[in-house]
């Protein structure tokens, strides 16, 4: 009996990995023949937040890791991710030009975001 209890398995311990950030890949579509610059992409994202949440509610920290032509990779705090995503989804125009921001992929880990694209 003692031998059986000595070889009994201990309860499994699991560790949950948590990251404080969400990494996202975005695409910007504009109707007009406007060249998408780094500044324009950042302004569109900021304007989307301001339109939906105002100046105070829309002031969240967004780190743009890379911006190439009409796509960008950014990092945002996990607590602000839903607010950013809803603002980008509801954006329909920027300075009178119809536009659309698509969230192509998002992940709490940058490496898995790169593998998805």
Short mmCIF file of N, CA, C and O in Angstrom, two decimals:
data_model
loop_
_atom_site.label_atom_id
_atom_site.label_comp_id
_atom_site.label_asym_id
_atom_site.label_seq_id
_atom_site.Cartn_x
_atom_site.Cartn_y
_atom_site.Cartn_z
N UNK A 1 0.80 -1.19 0.00
CA UNK A 1 0.00 0.00 0.00
C UNK A 1 0.85 1.26 0.00
O UNK A 1 0.54 2.20 -0.68
N UNK A 2 1.93 1.25 0.79
CA UNK A 2 2.77 2.43 0.85
C UNK A 2 3.46 2.68 -0.49
O UNK A 2 3.65 3.81 -0.88
N UNK A 3 3.83 1.63 -1.16
CA UNK A 3 4.51 1.79 -2.44
C UNK A 3 3.58 2.44 -3.46
O UNK A 3 4.01 3.26 -4.26
N UNK A 4 2.34 2.11 -3.43
CA UNK A 4 1.38 2.69 -4.37
C UNK A 4 1.17 4.17 -4.09
O UNK A 4 1.08 4.98 -5.01
N UNK A 5 1.10 4.55 -2.82
CA UNK A 5 0.89 5.96 -2.50
C UNK A 5 2.15 6.78 -2.76
O UNK A 5 2.09 7.97 -3.03
N UNK A 6 3.31 6.16 -2.66
CA UNK A 6 4.57 6.86 -2.90
C UNK A 6 4.73 7.19 -4.38
O UNK A 6 5.34 8.19 -4.74
N UNK A 7 4.18 6.35 -5.23
CA UNK A 7 4.31 6.60 -6.66
C UNK A 7 3.10 7.35 -7.22
O UNK A 7 3.00 7.55 -8.43
N UNK A 8 2.16 7.74 -6.37
CA UNK A 8 0.98 8.48 -6.84
C UNK A 8 1.44 9.81 -7.43
O UNK A 8 2.38 10.44 -6.95
N UNK A 9 0.76 10.21 -8.44
CA UNK A 9 1.11 11.46 -9.12
C UNK A 9 0.67 12.67 -8.32
O UNK A 9 -0.42 12.69 -7.75
N UNK A 10 1.53 13.65 -8.29
CA UNK A 10 1.17 14.90 -7.65
C UNK A 10 0.24 15.67 -8.57
O UNK A 10 0.27 15.48 -9.79
N UNK A 11 -0.57 16.57 -8.04
CA UNK A 11 -1.46 17.36 -8.90
C UNK A 11 -0.63 18.20 -9.89
O UNK A 11 0.44 18.72 -9.54
N UNK A 12 -1.13 18.29 -11.08
CA UNK A 12 -0.43 19.04 -12.11
C UNK A 12 -0.53 20.54 -11.82
O UNK A 12 -1.58 21.04 -11.45
N UNK A 13 0.57 21.21 -12.00
CA UNK A 13 0.58 22.66 -11.83
C UNK A 13 0.66 23.29 -13.20
O UNK A 13 1.49 22.92 -14.02
N UNK A 14 -0.21 24.23 -13.43
CA UNK A 14 -0.19 24.93 -14.71
C UNK A 14 0.12 26.40 -14.47
O UNK A 14 -0.24 26.96 -13.44
N UNK A 15 0.76 26.99 -15.41
CA UNK A 15 1.11 28.40 -15.32
C UNK A 15 0.49 29.10 -16.53
O UNK A 15 0.69 28.67 -17.66
N UNK A 16 -0.22 30.14 -16.27
CA UNK A 16 -0.84 30.91 -17.34
C UNK A 16 0.10 32.04 -17.73
O UNK A 16 0.51 32.83 -16.87
N UNK A 17 0.43 32.10 -19.00
CA UNK A 17 1.27 33.19 -19.49
C UNK A 17 0.38 34.38 -19.79
O UNK A 17 -0.65 34.24 -20.43
N UNK A 18 0.79 35.51 -19.34
CA UNK A 18 0.00 36.70 -19.55
C UNK A 18 0.91 37.81 -20.06
O UNK A 18 2.03 37.96 -19.59
N UNK A 19 0.42 38.53 -20.99
CA UNK A 19 1.17 39.65 -21.56
C UNK A 19 0.34 40.91 -21.34
O UNK A 19 -0.87 40.89 -21.57
N UNK A 20 0.96 42.00 -20.94
CA UNK A 20 0.18 43.21 -20.69
C UNK A 20 -0.23 43.95 -21.96
O UNK A 20 -0.99 44.91 -21.89
N UNK A 21 0.25 43.50 -23.12
CA UNK A 21 -0.04 44.20 -24.36
C UNK A 21 -0.78 43.32 -25.35
O UNK A 21 -0.75 42.10 -25.27
N UNK A 22 -1.42 43.98 -26.31
CA UNK A 22 -1.98 43.31 -27.48
C UNK A 22 -1.27 43.90 -28.69
O UNK A 22 -1.13 45.13 -28.82
N UNK A 23 -0.79 43.05 -29.56
CA UNK A 23 -0.17 43.46 -30.81
C UNK A 23 -1.20 43.26 -31.92
O UNK A 23 -1.89 42.24 -31.94
N UNK A 24 -1.30 44.22 -32.81
CA UNK A 24 -2.31 44.13 -33.87
C UNK A 24 -1.72 44.55 -35.20
O UNK A 24 -0.85 45.41 -35.29
N UNK A 25 -2.23 43.91 -36.24
CA UNK A 25 -1.88 44.26 -37.61
C UNK A 25 -3.11 44.91 -38.24
O UNK A 25 -4.19 44.32 -38.23
N UNK A 26 -2.94 46.13 -38.75
CA UNK A 26 -4.05 46.89 -39.31
C UNK A 26 -3.82 47.20 -40.78
O UNK A 26 -2.68 47.29 -41.22
N UNK A 27 -4.92 47.40 -41.51
CA UNK A 27 -4.85 47.85 -42.90
C UNK A 27 -5.76 49.06 -43.04
O UNK A 27 -6.88 49.06 -42.53
N UNK A 28 -5.29 50.08 -43.72
CA UNK A 28 -6.05 51.31 -43.94
C UNK A 28 -6.45 51.40 -45.40
O UNK A 28 -5.60 51.30 -46.29
N UNK A 29 -7.75 51.58 -45.65
CA UNK A 29 -8.27 51.73 -47.01
C UNK A 29 -8.89 53.12 -47.14
O UNK A 29 -9.79 53.46 -46.37
N UNK A 30 -8.43 53.91 -48.09
CA UNK A 30 -8.97 55.24 -48.37
C UNK A 30 -9.59 55.26 -49.75
O UNK A 30 -9.06 54.64 -50.68
N UNK A 31 -10.71 55.97 -49.90
CA UNK A 31 -11.35 56.08 -51.22
C UNK A 31 -10.57 56.97 -52.18
O UNK A 31 -10.46 56.68 -53.35
N UNK A 32 -10.06 58.06 -51.67
CA UNK A 32 -9.34 59.01 -52.52
C UNK A 32 -7.95 58.49 -52.86
O UNK A 32 -7.43 57.59 -52.21
N UNK A 33 -7.35 59.07 -53.87
CA UNK A 33 -5.98 58.71 -54.24
C UNK A 33 -5.00 59.45 -53.34
O UNK A 33 -4.23 60.28 -53.79
N UNK A 34 -5.04 59.14 -52.08
CA UNK A 34 -4.20 59.78 -51.09
C UNK A 34 -3.09 58.82 -50.68
O UNK A 34 -3.36 57.66 -50.38
N UNK A 35 -1.88 59.31 -50.70
CA UNK A 35 -0.75 58.48 -50.26
C UNK A 35 -0.82 58.32 -48.75
O UNK A 35 -0.98 59.29 -48.01
N UNK A 36 -0.72 57.10 -48.27
CA UNK A 36 -0.77 56.82 -46.84
C UNK A 36 0.63 56.98 -46.27
O UNK A 36 1.55 56.24 -46.63
N UNK A 37 0.79 57.96 -45.41
CA UNK A 37 2.07 58.20 -44.74
C UNK A 37 1.97 57.74 -43.29
O UNK A 37 0.88 57.45 -42.79
N UNK A 38 3.11 57.71 -42.63
CA UNK A 38 3.12 57.33 -41.22
C UNK A 38 2.23 58.27 -40.41
O UNK A 38 1.43 57.83 -39.58
N UNK A 39 2.37 59.56 -40.65
CA UNK A 39 1.60 60.57 -39.93
C UNK A 39 0.11 60.42 -40.20
O UNK A 39 -0.71 60.51 -39.27
N UNK A 40 -0.28 60.17 -41.44
CA UNK A 40 -1.68 60.00 -41.79
C UNK A 40 -2.27 58.79 -41.07
O UNK A 40 -3.38 58.86 -40.52
N UNK A 41 -1.55 57.69 -41.06
CA UNK A 41 -2.05 56.48 -40.39
C UNK A 41 -2.27 56.75 -38.90
O UNK A 41 -3.30 56.39 -38.34
N UNK A 42 -1.31 57.39 -38.26
CA UNK A 42 -1.44 57.71 -36.84
C UNK A 42 -2.60 58.66 -36.59
O UNK A 42 -3.35 58.51 -35.61
N UNK A 43 -2.78 59.64 -37.47
CA UNK A 43 -3.87 60.60 -37.32
C UNK A 43 -5.23 59.93 -37.48
O UNK A 43 -6.19 60.27 -36.78
N UNK A 44 -5.34 58.99 -38.41
CA UNK A 44 -6.61 58.28 -38.62
C UNK A 44 -6.98 57.49 -37.37
O UNK A 44 -8.13 57.51 -36.92
N UNK A 45 -6.02 56.80 -36.78
CA UNK A 45 -6.28 56.01 -35.57
C UNK A 45 -6.66 56.93 -34.42
O UNK A 45 -7.62 56.67 -33.68
N UNK A 46 -5.95 58.03 -34.25
CA UNK A 46 -6.27 58.98 -33.18
C UNK A 46 -7.65 59.61 -33.38
O UNK A 46 -8.41 59.77 -32.42
N UNK A 47 -7.97 59.94 -34.62
CA UNK A 47 -9.28 60.54 -34.93
C UNK A 47 -10.41 59.55 -34.67
O UNK A 47 -11.48 59.93 -34.19
N UNK A 48 -10.19 58.28 -34.95
CA UNK A 48 -11.21 57.27 -34.67
C UNK A 48 -11.52 57.22 -33.18
O UNK A 48 -12.69 57.16 -32.78
N UNK A 49 -10.49 57.26 -32.36
CA UNK A 49 -10.69 57.25 -30.91
C UNK A 49 -11.38 58.53 -30.44
O UNK A 49 -12.28 58.48 -29.59
N UNK A 50 -10.99 59.67 -30.99
CA UNK A 50 -11.60 60.94 -30.59
C UNK A 50 -13.07 61.00 -30.99
O UNK A 50 -13.91 61.50 -30.25
N UNK A 51 -13.42 60.51 -32.19
CA UNK A 51 -14.81 60.55 -32.65
C UNK A 51 -15.71 59.73 -31.74
O UNK A 51 -16.85 60.13 -31.47
N UNK A 52 -15.25 58.59 -31.28
CA UNK A 52 -16.10 57.71 -30.49
C UNK A 52 -16.07 58.03 -28.99
O UNK A 52 -17.11 58.00 -28.33
N UNK A 53 -14.90 58.37 -28.45
CA UNK A 53 -14.75 58.52 -27.01
C UNK A 53 -14.41 59.93 -26.55
O UNK A 53 -14.30 60.17 -25.35
N UNK A 54 -14.20 60.86 -27.46
CA UNK A 54 -13.83 62.21 -27.07
C UNK A 54 -12.34 62.31 -26.78
O UNK A 54 -11.60 61.34 -26.91
N UNK A 55 -11.92 63.50 -26.37
CA UNK A 55 -10.49 63.72 -26.16
C UNK A 55 -9.97 62.97 -24.93
O UNK A 55 -8.86 62.46 -24.94
N UNK A 56 -10.77 62.92 -23.87
CA UNK A 56 -10.31 62.27 -22.64
C UNK A 56 -10.40 60.76 -22.76
O UNK A 56 -9.43 60.04 -22.49
N UNK A 57 -11.54 60.25 -23.18
CA UNK A 57 -11.72 58.81 -23.30
C UNK A 57 -10.87 58.18 -24.39
O UNK A 57 -10.54 57.00 -24.34
N UNK A 58 -10.53 58.96 -25.40
CA UNK A 58 -9.76 58.44 -26.51
C UNK A 58 -8.26 58.59 -26.36
O UNK A 58 -7.51 58.28 -27.28
N UNK A 59 -7.82 59.06 -25.21
CA UNK A 59 -6.37 59.26 -25.03
C UNK A 59 -5.75 58.00 -24.43
O UNK A 59 -5.64 57.86 -23.22
N UNK A 60 -5.40 57.08 -25.31
CA UNK A 60 -4.72 55.86 -24.88
C UNK A 60 -3.35 55.81 -25.54
O UNK A 60 -3.12 56.43 -26.58
N UNK A 61 -2.45 55.09 -24.92
CA UNK A 61 -1.09 54.99 -25.43
C UNK A 61 -1.02 53.89 -26.48
O UNK A 61 -1.30 52.73 -26.19
N UNK A 62 -0.65 54.27 -27.70
CA UNK A 62 -0.50 53.33 -28.81
C UNK A 62 0.92 53.45 -29.34
O UNK A 62 1.37 54.55 -29.65
N UNK A 63 1.61 52.33 -29.42
CA UNK A 63 2.96 52.32 -29.98
C UNK A 63 2.88 51.73 -31.39
O UNK A 63 2.53 50.57 -31.55
N UNK A 64 3.20 52.53 -32.38
CA UNK A 64 3.26 52.04 -33.76
C UNK A 64 4.64 51.43 -33.97
O UNK A 64 5.64 52.13 -33.97
N UNK A 65 4.68 50.13 -34.14
CA UNK A 65 5.96 49.43 -34.30
C UNK A 65 6.47 49.52 -35.71
O UNK A 65 7.67 49.63 -35.94
N UNK A 66 5.55 49.44 -36.68
CA UNK A 66 5.95 49.61 -38.08
C UNK A 66 4.75 50.06 -38.89
O UNK A 66 3.62 49.66 -38.63
N UNK A 67 5.02 50.91 -39.85
CA UNK A 67 4.00 51.37 -40.79
C UNK A 67 4.59 51.26 -42.18
O UNK A 67 5.63 51.86 -42.47
N UNK A 68 3.95 50.47 -43.03
CA UNK A 68 4.40 50.31 -44.40
C UNK A 68 3.21 50.48 -45.33
O UNK A 68 2.23 49.75 -45.22
N UNK A 69 3.29 51.43 -46.22
CA UNK A 69 2.23 51.75 -47.18
C UNK A 69 0.89 51.85 -46.47
O UNK A 69 0.66 52.79 -45.74
N UNK A 70 0.01 50.91 -46.64
CA UNK A 70 -1.32 51.01 -46.04
C UNK A 70 -1.54 50.00 -44.92
O UNK A 70 -2.67 49.67 -44.59
N UNK A 71 -0.48 49.50 -44.31
CA UNK A 71 -0.62 48.58 -43.19
C UNK A 71 0.30 49.00 -42.04
O UNK A 71 1.28 49.70 -42.26
N UNK A 72 -0.07 48.57 -40.85
CA UNK A 72 0.71 48.94 -39.67
C UNK A 72 0.64 47.83 -38.64
O UNK A 72 -0.31 47.06 -38.59
N UNK A 73 1.68 47.77 -37.82
CA UNK A 73 1.71 46.89 -36.66
C UNK A 73 1.82 47.79 -35.45
O UNK A 73 2.68 48.67 -35.40
N UNK A 74 0.94 47.56 -34.49
CA UNK A 74 0.96 48.42 -33.31
C UNK A 74 0.84 47.60 -32.03
O UNK A 74 0.49 46.42 -32.06
N UNK A 75 1.16 48.26 -30.93
CA UNK A 75 1.08 47.66 -29.60
C UNK A 75 0.23 48.57 -28.72
O UNK A 75 0.43 49.78 -28.70
N UNK A 76 -0.72 47.98 -28.02
CA UNK A 76 -1.60 48.74 -27.14
C UNK A 76 -1.81 47.94 -25.85
O UNK A 76 -1.71 46.71 -25.85
N UNK A 77 -2.04 48.64 -24.77
CA UNK A 77 -2.29 47.99 -23.50
C UNK A 77 -3.53 47.10 -23.61
O UNK A 77 -4.51 47.47 -24.25
N UNK A 78 -3.47 45.94 -22.99
CA UNK A 78 -4.57 44.97 -23.10
C UNK A 78 -5.90 45.56 -22.61
O UNK A 78 -6.95 45.27 -23.16
N UNK A 79 -5.83 46.44 -21.61
CA UNK A 79 -7.06 47.04 -21.07
C UNK A 79 -7.69 48.01 -22.05
O UNK A 79 -8.89 48.29 -21.96
N UNK A 80 -6.93 48.55 -23.00
CA UNK A 80 -7.44 49.53 -23.96
C UNK A 80 -7.79 48.91 -25.32
O UNK A 80 -8.26 49.60 -26.21
N UNK A 81 -7.52 47.62 -25.50
CA UNK A 81 -7.68 46.99 -26.80
C UNK A 81 -9.12 47.05 -27.31
O UNK A 81 -9.36 47.40 -28.46
N UNK A 82 -10.09 46.73 -26.48
CA UNK A 82 -11.48 46.74 -26.94
C UNK A 82 -11.94 48.14 -27.32
O UNK A 82 -12.70 48.31 -28.28
N UNK A 83 -11.47 49.13 -26.62
CA UNK A 83 -11.82 50.51 -26.95
C UNK A 83 -11.24 50.89 -28.32
O UNK A 83 -11.92 51.50 -29.14
N UNK A 84 -9.99 50.52 -28.56
CA UNK A 84 -9.36 50.83 -29.85
C UNK A 84 -10.06 50.09 -30.98
O UNK A 84 -10.37 50.67 -32.02
N UNK A 85 -10.32 48.82 -30.80
CA UNK A 85 -10.93 48.02 -31.86
C UNK A 85 -12.32 48.54 -32.21
O UNK A 85 -12.68 48.65 -33.38
N UNK A 86 -13.11 48.91 -31.23
CA UNK A 86 -14.45 49.44 -31.52
C UNK A 86 -14.37 50.77 -32.25
O UNK A 86 -15.14 51.03 -33.18
N UNK A 87 -13.42 51.62 -31.87
CA UNK A 87 -13.27 52.91 -32.56
C UNK A 87 -12.86 52.71 -34.01
O UNK A 87 -13.37 53.39 -34.91
N UNK A 88 -11.95 51.78 -34.27
CA UNK A 88 -11.51 51.53 -35.64
C UNK A 88 -12.63 50.92 -36.48
O UNK A 88 -12.76 51.21 -37.67
N UNK A 89 -13.44 50.07 -35.87
CA UNK A 89 -14.53 49.43 -36.59
C UNK A 89 -15.59 50.44 -37.00
O UNK A 89 -16.15 50.35 -38.10
N UNK A 90 -15.86 51.41 -36.16
CA UNK A 90 -16.93 52.37 -36.42
C UNK A 90 -16.49 53.59 -37.24
O UNK A 90 -17.33 54.41 -37.60
N UNK A 91 -15.21 53.70 -37.54
CA UNK A 91 -14.72 54.82 -38.34
C UNK A 91 -15.18 54.67 -39.78
O UNK A 91 -15.00 53.62 -40.39
N UNK A 92 -15.80 55.72 -40.33
CA UNK A 92 -16.26 55.67 -41.72
C UNK A 92 -15.61 56.72 -42.60
O UNK A 92 -15.56 56.55 -43.82
N UNK A 93 -15.12 57.81 -42.00
CA UNK A 93 -14.48 58.85 -42.81
C UNK A 93 -13.43 59.58 -42.00
O UNK A 93 -13.47 59.61 -40.77
N UNK A 94 -12.49 60.17 -42.74
CA UNK A 94 -11.44 60.96 -42.13
C UNK A 94 -11.26 62.20 -42.99
O UNK A 94 -10.95 62.09 -44.19
N UNK A 95 -11.50 63.38 -42.43
CA UNK A 95 -11.42 64.66 -43.16
C UNK A 95 -12.27 64.64 -44.44
O UNK A 95 -11.84 65.10 -45.49
N UNK A 96 -13.45 64.07 -44.36
CA UNK A 96 -14.36 64.05 -45.50
C UNK A 96 -14.10 62.96 -46.52
O UNK A 96 -14.82 62.85 -47.51
N UNK A 97 -13.08 62.17 -46.33
CA UNK A 97 -12.75 61.08 -47.25
C UNK A 97 -13.18 59.76 -46.61
O UNK A 97 -12.85 59.49 -45.46
N UNK A 98 -13.93 58.95 -47.36
CA UNK A 98 -14.35 57.66 -46.84
C UNK A 98 -13.13 56.77 -46.61
O UNK A 98 -12.23 56.71 -47.45
N UNK A 99 -13.13 56.12 -45.47
CA UNK A 99 -12.00 55.24 -45.15
C UNK A 99 -12.48 54.06 -44.32
O UNK A 99 -13.58 54.07 -43.76
N UNK A 100 -11.64 53.06 -44.25
CA UNK A 100 -11.93 51.86 -43.48
C UNK A 100 -10.62 51.34 -42.91
O UNK A 100 -9.63 51.24 -43.62
N UNK A 101 -10.64 51.02 -41.63
CA UNK A 101 -9.48 50.42 -40.99
C UNK A 101 -9.86 48.99 -40.63
O UNK A 101 -10.82 48.76 -39.91
N UNK A 102 -9.11 48.05 -41.16
CA UNK A 102 -9.37 46.64 -40.90
C UNK A 102 -8.33 46.10 -39.92
O UNK A 102 -7.14 46.37 -40.06
N UNK A 103 -8.80 45.33 -38.96
CA UNK A 103 -7.90 44.62 -38.05
C UNK A 103 -7.64 43.27 -38.70
O UNK A 103 -8.53 42.42 -38.75
N UNK A 104 -6.44 43.09 -39.22
CA UNK A 104 -6.11 41.86 -39.93
C UNK A 104 -5.83 40.71 -38.97
O UNK A 104 -6.21 39.57 -39.23
N UNK A 105 -5.16 41.00 -37.87
CA UNK A 105 -4.84 39.99 -36.87
C UNK A 105 -4.47 40.69 -35.57
O UNK A 105 -4.05 41.84 -35.58
N UNK A 106 -4.66 39.98 -34.46
CA UNK A 106 -4.21 40.50 -33.17
C UNK A 106 -3.83 39.33 -32.27
O UNK A 106 -4.32 38.22 -32.44
N UNK A 107 -2.89 39.62 -31.37
CA UNK A 107 -2.37 38.57 -30.52
C UNK A 107 -1.67 39.20 -29.32
O UNK A 107 -1.15 40.31 -29.42
N UNK A 108 -1.63 38.49 -28.19
CA UNK A 108 -0.87 39.04 -27.06
C UNK A 108 0.64 38.85 -27.23
O UNK A 108 1.41 39.37 -26.44
N UNK A 109 1.05 38.12 -28.25
CA UNK A 109 2.47 37.90 -28.49
C UNK A 109 2.84 38.32 -29.90
O UNK A 109 2.20 37.91 -30.86
N UNK A 110 3.89 39.11 -30.02
CA UNK A 110 4.30 39.64 -31.31
C UNK A 110 4.72 38.53 -32.27
O UNK A 110 4.43 38.59 -33.46
N UNK A 111 5.38 37.52 -31.77
CA UNK A 111 5.86 36.45 -32.64
C UNK A 111 4.71 35.69 -33.30
O UNK A 111 4.77 35.35 -34.47
N UNK A 112 3.63 35.45 -32.57
CA UNK A 112 2.50 34.75 -33.17
C UNK A 112 1.77 35.64 -34.17
O UNK A 112 1.18 35.15 -35.13
N UNK A 113 1.82 36.95 -33.98
CA UNK A 113 1.24 37.86 -34.96
C UNK A 113 2.02 37.81 -36.26
O UNK A 113 1.45 37.81 -37.34
N UNK A 114 3.34 37.75 -36.16
CA UNK A 114 4.19 37.67 -37.36
C UNK A 114 3.96 36.36 -38.09
O UNK A 114 3.98 36.31 -39.32
N UNK A 115 3.72 35.28 -37.36
CA UNK A 115 3.48 33.98 -37.99
C UNK A 115 2.14 33.93 -38.70
O UNK A 115 1.98 33.23 -39.68
N UNK A 116 1.18 34.72 -38.22
CA UNK A 116 -0.16 34.73 -38.81
C UNK A 116 -0.21 35.48 -40.13
O UNK A 116 -1.08 35.24 -40.95
N UNK A 117 0.72 36.40 -40.33
CA UNK A 117 0.67 37.20 -41.56
C UNK A 117 1.50 36.64 -42.67
O UNK A 117 2.13 35.67 -42.62
#
